[in-house]
Coordinates of N, CA and C in Angstrom, one line a residue:
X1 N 8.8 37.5 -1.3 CA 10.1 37.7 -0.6 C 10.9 36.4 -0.6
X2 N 10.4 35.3 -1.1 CA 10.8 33.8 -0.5 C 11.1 33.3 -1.9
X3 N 10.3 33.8 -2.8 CA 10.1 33.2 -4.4 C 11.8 33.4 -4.7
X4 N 12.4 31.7 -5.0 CA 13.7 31.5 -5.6 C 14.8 31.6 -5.0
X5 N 14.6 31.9 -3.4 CA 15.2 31.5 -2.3 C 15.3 30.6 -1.5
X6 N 14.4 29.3 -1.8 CA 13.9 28.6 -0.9 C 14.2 27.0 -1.7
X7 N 15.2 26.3 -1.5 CA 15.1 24.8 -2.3 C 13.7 24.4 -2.2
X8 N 13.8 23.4 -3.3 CA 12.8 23.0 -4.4 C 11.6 22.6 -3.5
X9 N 12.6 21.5 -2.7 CA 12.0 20.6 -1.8 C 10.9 21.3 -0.6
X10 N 11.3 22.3 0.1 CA 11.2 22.9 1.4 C 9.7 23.2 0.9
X11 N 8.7 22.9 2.2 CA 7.6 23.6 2.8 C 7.5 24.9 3.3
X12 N 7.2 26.1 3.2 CA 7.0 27.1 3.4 C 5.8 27.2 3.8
X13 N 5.6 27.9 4.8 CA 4.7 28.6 5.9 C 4.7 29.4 6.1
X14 N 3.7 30.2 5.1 CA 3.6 31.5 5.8 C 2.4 32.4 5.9
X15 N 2.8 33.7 6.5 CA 1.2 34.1 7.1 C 0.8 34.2 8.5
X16 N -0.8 34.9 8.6 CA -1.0 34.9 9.9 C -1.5 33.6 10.5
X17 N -1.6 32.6 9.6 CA -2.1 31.2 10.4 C -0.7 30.4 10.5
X18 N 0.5 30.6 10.3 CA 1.0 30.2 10.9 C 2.1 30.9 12.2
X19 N 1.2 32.1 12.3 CA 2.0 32.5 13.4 C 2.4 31.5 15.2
X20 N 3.5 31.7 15.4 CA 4.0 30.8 16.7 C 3.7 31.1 17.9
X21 N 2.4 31.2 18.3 CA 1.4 31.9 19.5 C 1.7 30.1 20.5
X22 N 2.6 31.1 21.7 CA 2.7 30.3 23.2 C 1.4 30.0 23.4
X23 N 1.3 28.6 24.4 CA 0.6 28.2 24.9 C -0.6 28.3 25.2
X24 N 0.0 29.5 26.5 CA -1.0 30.8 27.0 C -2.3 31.4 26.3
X25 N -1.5 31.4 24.9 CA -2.8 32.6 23.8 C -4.1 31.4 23.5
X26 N -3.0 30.6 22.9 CA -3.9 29.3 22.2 C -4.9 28.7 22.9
X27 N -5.0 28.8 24.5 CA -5.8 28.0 25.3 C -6.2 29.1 26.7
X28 N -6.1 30.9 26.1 CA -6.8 31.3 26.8 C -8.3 32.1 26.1
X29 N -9.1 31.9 27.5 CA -10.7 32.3 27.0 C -10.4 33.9 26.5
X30 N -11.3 34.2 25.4 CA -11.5 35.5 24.7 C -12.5 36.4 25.5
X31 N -13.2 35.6 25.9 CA -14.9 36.0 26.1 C -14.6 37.4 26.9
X32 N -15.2 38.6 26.8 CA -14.9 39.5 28.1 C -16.3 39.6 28.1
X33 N -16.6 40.5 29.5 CA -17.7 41.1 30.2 C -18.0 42.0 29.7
X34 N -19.2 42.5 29.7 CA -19.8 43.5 28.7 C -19.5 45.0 30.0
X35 N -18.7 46.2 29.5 CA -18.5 47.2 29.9 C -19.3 47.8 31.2
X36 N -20.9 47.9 30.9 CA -21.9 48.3 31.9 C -21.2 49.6 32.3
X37 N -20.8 50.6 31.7 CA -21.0 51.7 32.3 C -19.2 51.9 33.1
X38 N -18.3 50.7 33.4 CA -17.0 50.9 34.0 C -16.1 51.7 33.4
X39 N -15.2 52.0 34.3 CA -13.9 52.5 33.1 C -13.4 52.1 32.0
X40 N -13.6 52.6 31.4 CA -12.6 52.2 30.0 C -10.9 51.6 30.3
X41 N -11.0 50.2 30.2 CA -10.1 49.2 30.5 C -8.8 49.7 29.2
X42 N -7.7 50.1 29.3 CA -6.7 50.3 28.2 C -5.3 49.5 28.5
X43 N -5.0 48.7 27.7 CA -3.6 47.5 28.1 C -2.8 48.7 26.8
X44 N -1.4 49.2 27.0 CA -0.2 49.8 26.6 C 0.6 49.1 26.9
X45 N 1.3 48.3 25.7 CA 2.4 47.6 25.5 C 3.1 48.1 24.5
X46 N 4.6 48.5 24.5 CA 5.2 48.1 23.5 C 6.5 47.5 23.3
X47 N 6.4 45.9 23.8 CA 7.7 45.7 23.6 C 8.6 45.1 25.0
X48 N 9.6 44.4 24.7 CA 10.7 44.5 26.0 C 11.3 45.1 25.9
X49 N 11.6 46.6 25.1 CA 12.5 47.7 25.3 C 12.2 49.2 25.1
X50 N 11.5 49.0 23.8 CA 10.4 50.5 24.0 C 11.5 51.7 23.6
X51 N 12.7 51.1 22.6 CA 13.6 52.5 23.4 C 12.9 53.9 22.9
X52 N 12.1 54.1 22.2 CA 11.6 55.3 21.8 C 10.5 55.7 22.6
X53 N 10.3 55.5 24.0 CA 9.4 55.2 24.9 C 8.4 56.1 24.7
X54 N 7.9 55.1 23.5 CA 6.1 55.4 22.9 C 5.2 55.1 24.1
X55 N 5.3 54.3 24.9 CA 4.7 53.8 26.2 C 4.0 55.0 27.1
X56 N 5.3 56.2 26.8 CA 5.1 57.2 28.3 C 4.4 58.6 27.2
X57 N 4.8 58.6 26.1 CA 4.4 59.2 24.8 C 2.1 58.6 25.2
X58 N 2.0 57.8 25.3 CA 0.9 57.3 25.0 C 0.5 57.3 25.9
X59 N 0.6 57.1 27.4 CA -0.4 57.5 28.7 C -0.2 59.3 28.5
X60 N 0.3 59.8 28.2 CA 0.5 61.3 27.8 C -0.7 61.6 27.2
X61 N -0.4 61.3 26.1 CA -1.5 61.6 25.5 C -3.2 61.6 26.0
X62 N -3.1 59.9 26.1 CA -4.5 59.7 27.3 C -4.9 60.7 28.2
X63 N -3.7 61.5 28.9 CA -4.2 62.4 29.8 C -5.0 63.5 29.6
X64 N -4.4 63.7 27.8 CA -4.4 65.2 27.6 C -6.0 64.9 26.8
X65 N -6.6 64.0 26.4 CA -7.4 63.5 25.3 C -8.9 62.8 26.2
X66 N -8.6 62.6 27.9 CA -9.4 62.1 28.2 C -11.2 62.8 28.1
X67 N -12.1 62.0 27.7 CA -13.2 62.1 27.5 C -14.4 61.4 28.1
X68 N -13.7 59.8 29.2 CA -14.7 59.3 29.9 C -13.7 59.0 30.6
X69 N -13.9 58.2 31.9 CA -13.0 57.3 32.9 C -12.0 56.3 32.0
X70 N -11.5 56.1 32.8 CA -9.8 55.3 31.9 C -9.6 54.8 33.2
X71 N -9.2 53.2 32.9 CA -8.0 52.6 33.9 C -7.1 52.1 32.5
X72 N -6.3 52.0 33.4 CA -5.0 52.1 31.9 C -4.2 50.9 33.2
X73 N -3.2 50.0 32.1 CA -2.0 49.2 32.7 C -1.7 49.6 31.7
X74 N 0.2 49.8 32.2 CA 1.0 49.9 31.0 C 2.0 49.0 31.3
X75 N 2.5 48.2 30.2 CA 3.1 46.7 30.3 C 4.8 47.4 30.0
X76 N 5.9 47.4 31.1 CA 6.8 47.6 30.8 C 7.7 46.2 30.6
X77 N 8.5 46.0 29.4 CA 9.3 44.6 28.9 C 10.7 44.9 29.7
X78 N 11.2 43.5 29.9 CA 12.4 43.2 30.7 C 13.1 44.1 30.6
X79 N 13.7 44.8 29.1 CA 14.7 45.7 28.2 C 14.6 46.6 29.0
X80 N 13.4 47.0 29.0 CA 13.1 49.1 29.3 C 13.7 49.4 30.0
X81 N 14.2 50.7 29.7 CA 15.5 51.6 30.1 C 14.5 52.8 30.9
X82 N 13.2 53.0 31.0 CA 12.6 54.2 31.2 C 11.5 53.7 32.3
X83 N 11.8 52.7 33.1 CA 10.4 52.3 33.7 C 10.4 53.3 35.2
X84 N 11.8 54.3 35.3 CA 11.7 55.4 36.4 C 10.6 56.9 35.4
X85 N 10.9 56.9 34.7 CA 10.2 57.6 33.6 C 8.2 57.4 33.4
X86 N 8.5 56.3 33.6 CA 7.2 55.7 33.2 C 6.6 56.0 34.4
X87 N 7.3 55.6 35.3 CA 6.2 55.7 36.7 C 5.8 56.9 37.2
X88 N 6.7 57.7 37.0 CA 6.8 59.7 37.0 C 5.0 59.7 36.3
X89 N 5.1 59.4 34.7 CA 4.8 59.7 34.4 C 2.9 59.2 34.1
X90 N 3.0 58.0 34.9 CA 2.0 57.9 35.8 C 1.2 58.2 36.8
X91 N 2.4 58.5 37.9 CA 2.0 59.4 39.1 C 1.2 60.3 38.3
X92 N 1.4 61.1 37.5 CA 0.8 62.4 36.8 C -0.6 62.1 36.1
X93 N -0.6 61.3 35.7 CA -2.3 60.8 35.0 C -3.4 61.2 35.8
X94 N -4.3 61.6 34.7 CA -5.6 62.1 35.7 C -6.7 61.0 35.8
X95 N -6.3 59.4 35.6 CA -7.0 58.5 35.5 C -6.3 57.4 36.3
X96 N -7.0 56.5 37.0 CA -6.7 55.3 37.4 C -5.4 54.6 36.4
X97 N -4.0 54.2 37.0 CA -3.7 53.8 36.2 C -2.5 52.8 36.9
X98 N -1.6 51.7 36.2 CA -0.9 51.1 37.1 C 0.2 50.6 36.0
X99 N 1.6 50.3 36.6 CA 2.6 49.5 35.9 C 2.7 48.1 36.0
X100 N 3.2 47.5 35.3 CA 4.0 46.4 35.2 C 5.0 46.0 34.3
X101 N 6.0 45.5 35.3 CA 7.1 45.3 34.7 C 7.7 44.1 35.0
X102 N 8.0 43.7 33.0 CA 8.5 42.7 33.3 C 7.9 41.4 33.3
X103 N 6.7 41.4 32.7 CA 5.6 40.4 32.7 C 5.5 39.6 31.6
X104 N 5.5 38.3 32.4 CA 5.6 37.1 31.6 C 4.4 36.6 30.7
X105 N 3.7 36.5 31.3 CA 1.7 36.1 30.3 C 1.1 37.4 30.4
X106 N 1.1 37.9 29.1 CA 0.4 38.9 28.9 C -1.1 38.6 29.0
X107 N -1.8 36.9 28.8 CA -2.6 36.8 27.8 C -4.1 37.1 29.2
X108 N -3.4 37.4 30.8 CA -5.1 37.6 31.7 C -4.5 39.3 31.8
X109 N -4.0 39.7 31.1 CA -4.2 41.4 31.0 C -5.2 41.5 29.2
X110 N -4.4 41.0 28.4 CA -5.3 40.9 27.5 C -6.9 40.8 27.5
X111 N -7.0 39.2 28.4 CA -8.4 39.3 28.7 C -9.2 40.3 29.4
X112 N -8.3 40.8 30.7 CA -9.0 41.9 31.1 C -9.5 43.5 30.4
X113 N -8.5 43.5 29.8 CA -8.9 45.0 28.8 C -10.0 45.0 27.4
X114 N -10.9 46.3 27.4 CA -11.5 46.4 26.5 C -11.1 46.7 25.4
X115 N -9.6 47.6 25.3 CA -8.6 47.8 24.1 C -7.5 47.6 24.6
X116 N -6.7 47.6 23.5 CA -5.1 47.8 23.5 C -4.4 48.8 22.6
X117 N -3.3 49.3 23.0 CA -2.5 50.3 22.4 C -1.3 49.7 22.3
X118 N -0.5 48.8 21.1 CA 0.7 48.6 20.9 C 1.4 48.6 20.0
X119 N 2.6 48.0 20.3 CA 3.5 48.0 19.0 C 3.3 46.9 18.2
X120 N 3.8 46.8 16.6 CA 3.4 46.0 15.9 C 4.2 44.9 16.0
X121 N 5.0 44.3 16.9 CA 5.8 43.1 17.0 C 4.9 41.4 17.0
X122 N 5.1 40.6 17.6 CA 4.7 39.1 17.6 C 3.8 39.3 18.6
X123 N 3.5 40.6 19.1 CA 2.4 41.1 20.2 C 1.2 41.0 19.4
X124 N 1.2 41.2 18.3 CA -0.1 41.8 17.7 C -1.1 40.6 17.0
X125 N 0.0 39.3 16.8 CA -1.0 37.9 16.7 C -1.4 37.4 17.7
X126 N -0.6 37.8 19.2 CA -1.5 37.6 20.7 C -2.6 38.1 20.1
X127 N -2.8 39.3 20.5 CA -3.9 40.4 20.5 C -4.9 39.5 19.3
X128 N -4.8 39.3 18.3 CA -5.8 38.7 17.2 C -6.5 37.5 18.0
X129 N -5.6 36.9 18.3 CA -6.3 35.3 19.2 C -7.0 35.8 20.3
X130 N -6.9 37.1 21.0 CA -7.4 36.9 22.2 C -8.6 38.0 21.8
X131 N -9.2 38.6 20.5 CA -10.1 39.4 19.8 C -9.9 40.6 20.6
X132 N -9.2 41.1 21.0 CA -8.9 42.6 22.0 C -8.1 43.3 20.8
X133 N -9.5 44.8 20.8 CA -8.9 45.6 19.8 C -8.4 46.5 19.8
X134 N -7.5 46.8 19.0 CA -6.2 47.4 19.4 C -5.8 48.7 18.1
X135 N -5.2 49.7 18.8 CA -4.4 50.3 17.8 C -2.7 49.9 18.1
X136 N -2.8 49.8 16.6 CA -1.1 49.3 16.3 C -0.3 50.6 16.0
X137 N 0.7 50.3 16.3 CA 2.2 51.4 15.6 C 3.0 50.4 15.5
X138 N 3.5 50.9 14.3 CA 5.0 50.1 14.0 C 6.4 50.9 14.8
X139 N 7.1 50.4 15.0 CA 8.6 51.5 15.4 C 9.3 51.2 15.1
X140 N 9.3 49.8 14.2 CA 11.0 49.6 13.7 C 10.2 49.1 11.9
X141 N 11.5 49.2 11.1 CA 10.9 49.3 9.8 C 10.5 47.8 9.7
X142 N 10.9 46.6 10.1 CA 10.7 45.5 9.8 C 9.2 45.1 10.3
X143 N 8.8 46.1 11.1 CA 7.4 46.1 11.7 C 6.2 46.7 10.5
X144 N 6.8 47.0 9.5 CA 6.1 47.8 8.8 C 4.9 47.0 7.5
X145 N 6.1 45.6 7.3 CA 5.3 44.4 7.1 C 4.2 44.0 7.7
X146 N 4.3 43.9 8.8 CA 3.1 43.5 9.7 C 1.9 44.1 9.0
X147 N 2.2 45.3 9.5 CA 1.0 46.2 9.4 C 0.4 46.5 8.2
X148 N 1.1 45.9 6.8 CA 0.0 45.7 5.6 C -0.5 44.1 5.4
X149 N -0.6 43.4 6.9 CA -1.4 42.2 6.6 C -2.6 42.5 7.8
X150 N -2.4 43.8 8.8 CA -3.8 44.1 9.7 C -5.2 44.5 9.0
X151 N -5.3 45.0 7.8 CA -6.2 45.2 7.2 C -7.8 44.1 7.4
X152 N -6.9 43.0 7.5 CA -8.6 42.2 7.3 C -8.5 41.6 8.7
X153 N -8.0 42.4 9.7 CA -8.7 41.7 11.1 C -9.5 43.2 11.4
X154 N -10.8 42.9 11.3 CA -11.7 44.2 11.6 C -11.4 44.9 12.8
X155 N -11.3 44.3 14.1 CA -11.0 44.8 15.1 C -9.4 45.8 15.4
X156 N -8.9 46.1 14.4 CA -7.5 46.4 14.4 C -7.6 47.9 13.7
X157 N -6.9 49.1 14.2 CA -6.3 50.2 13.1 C -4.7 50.2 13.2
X158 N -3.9 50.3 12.4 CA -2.6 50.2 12.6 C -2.4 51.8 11.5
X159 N -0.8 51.9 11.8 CA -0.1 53.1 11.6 C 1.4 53.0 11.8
X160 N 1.9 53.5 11.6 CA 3.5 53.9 11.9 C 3.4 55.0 13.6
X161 N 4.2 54.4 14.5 CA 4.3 55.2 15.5 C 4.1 56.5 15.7
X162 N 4.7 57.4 14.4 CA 4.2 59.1 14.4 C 2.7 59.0 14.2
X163 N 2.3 57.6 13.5 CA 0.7 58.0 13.1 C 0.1 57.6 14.3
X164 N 0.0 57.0 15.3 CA -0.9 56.9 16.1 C -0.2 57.8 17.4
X165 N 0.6 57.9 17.3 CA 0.8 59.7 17.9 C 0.2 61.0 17.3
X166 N -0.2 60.9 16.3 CA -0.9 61.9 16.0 C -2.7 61.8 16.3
X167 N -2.7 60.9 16.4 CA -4.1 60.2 16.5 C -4.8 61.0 17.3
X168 N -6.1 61.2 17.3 CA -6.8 61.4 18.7 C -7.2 59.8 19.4
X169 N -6.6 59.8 20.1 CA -6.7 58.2 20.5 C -7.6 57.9 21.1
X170 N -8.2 59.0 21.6 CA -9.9 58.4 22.9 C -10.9 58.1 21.9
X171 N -10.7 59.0 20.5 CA -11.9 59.0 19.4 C -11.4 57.5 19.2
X172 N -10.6 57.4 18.6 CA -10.2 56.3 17.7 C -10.4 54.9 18.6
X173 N -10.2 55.0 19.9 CA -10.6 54.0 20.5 C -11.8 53.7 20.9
X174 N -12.8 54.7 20.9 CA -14.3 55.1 20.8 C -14.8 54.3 19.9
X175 N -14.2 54.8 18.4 CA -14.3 54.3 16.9 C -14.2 52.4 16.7
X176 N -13.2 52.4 17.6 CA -12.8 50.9 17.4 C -14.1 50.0 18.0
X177 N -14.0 50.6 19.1 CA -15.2 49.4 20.3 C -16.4 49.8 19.4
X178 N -17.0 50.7 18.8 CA -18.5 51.2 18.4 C -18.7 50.1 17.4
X179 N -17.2 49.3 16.8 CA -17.7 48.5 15.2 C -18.4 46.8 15.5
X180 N -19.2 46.6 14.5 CA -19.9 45.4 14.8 C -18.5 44.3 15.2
X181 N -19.1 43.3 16.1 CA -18.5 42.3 15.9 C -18.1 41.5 14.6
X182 N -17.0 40.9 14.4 CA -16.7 40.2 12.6 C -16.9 39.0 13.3
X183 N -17.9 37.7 13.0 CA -17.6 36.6 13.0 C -17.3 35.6 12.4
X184 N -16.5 36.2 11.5 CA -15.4 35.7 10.7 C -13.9 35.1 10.7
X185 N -13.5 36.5 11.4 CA -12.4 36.1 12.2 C -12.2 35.0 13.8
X186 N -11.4 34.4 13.4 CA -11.9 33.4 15.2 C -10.4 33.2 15.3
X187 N -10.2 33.2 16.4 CA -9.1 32.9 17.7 C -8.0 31.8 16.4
X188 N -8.4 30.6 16.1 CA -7.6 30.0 15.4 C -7.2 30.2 14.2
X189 N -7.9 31.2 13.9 CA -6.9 32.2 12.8 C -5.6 31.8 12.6
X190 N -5.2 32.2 13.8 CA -3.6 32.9 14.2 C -3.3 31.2 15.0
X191 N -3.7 30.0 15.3 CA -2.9 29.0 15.9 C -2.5 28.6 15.0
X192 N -1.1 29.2 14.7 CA 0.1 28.3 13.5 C 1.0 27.5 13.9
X193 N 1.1 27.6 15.8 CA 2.1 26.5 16.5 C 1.2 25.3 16.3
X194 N 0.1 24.8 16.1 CA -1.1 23.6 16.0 C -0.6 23.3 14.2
X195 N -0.6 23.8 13.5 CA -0.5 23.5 12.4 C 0.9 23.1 11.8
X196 N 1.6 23.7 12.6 CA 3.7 23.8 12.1 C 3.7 22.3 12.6
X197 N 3.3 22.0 14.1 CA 3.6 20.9 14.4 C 2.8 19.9 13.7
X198 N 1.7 19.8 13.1 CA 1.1 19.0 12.2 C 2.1 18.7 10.7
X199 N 2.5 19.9 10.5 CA 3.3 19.5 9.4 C 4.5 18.9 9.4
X200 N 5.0 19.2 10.6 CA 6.5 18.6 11.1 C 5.9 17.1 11.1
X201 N 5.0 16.4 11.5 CA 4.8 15.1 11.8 C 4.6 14.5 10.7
X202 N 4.2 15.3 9.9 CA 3.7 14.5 8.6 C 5.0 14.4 7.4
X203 N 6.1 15.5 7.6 CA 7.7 15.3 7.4 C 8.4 14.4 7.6
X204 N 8.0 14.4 9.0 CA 9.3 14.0 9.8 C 8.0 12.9 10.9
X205 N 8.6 11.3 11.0 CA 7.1 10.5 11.0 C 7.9 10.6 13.1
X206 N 9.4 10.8 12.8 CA 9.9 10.5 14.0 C 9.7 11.8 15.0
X207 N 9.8 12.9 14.8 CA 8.9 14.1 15.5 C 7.8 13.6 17.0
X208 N 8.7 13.9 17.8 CA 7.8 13.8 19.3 C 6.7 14.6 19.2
X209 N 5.5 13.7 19.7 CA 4.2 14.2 19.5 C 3.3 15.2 20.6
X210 N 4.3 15.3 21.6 CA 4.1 16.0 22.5 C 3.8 17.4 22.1
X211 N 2.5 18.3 22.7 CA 2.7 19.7 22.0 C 3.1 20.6 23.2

């Protein structure tokens, strides 16, 4: 996409290792607790606007699909236009479940859940750093990129929003947790703010070293 748009001179960075993961991701623990029999932990995010509110689409479904215990959070973004919607449609769940809105560090909900259900935005190289696996949807076409570089993080199935609406989601989430661990993939994958600023320094000698 870059090839012969880019002067001669210019460094280019690109990829999942140089994605620009805040603070938070880079320097929070992965490790979770092993299940023992609890509810099935579910983080639903998509977004600070959601306008196609896949969000309330997707504890919907959970209701209709449930197969074991579920606690579910669903992360509503600053944007959302539906978080009277959302909560409706909470009250109605036949599983433990709770809102938030408006949340700034995603990254101790991340650690708390055993999956995630999101959109494919700058959300989804959190999710990689913090090894919490997840089904993806894309909703906007520029999202759709993303989703043909998920392939080689094991822990991931991605789709276009009609596709993981179609999904049976309790199986697929079933499916996800059942697969071996990859110890291949590791958290620094995805630290591209550690590397961007390494190359800024080595550009530019005057570059504050502060990270």
């Amino acid at each position: 996409q870059y090839k012969g748009k880019i002067d001669t001179p210019a460094e280019i960075l690109l990829g999942s290792g140089y994605s620009l993961l805040r603070r938070e991701f880079r320097t929070a623990a992965v490790a979770r607790a092993p299940r023992d029999g609890r509810p099935l932990r579910v983080l639903v995010t998509f977004g600070g606007s959601d306008t196609e509110n896949i969000s309330q689409h997707i504890l919907e479904r959970l209701g209709t699909e449930t197969r074991q215990h579920l606690h579910v959070i669903v992360v509503a973004g600053a944007a959302n236009r539906n978080v009277v919607r959302l909560r409706a449609a909470a009250a109605r769940a036949p599983f433990h479940r709770e809102l938030h809105a408006d949340v700034e560090n995603l990254s101790p909900l991340m650690a708390w859940a055993d999956v995630a259900v999101s959109a494919a935005g700058s959300t989804v190289w959190e999710l990689a750093a913090m090894h919490l696996p997840a089904l993806i949807g894309a909703a906007e076409g520029n999202q759709l990129a993303v989703l043909r570089g998920l392939p080689g993080i094991p822990f991931f199935r991605a789709g276009t929003t009609a596709d993981l609406l179609a999904w049976d989601l309790v199986g697929e989430i079933e499916s996800l947790l059942a697969r071996p661990a990859n110890t291949d993939w590791q958290p620094d994958n995805v630290d591209g703010a550690t590397r961007v600023a390494a190359s800024l320094r080595e550009r530019i000698p005057t570059v504050a070293t502060a990270s």
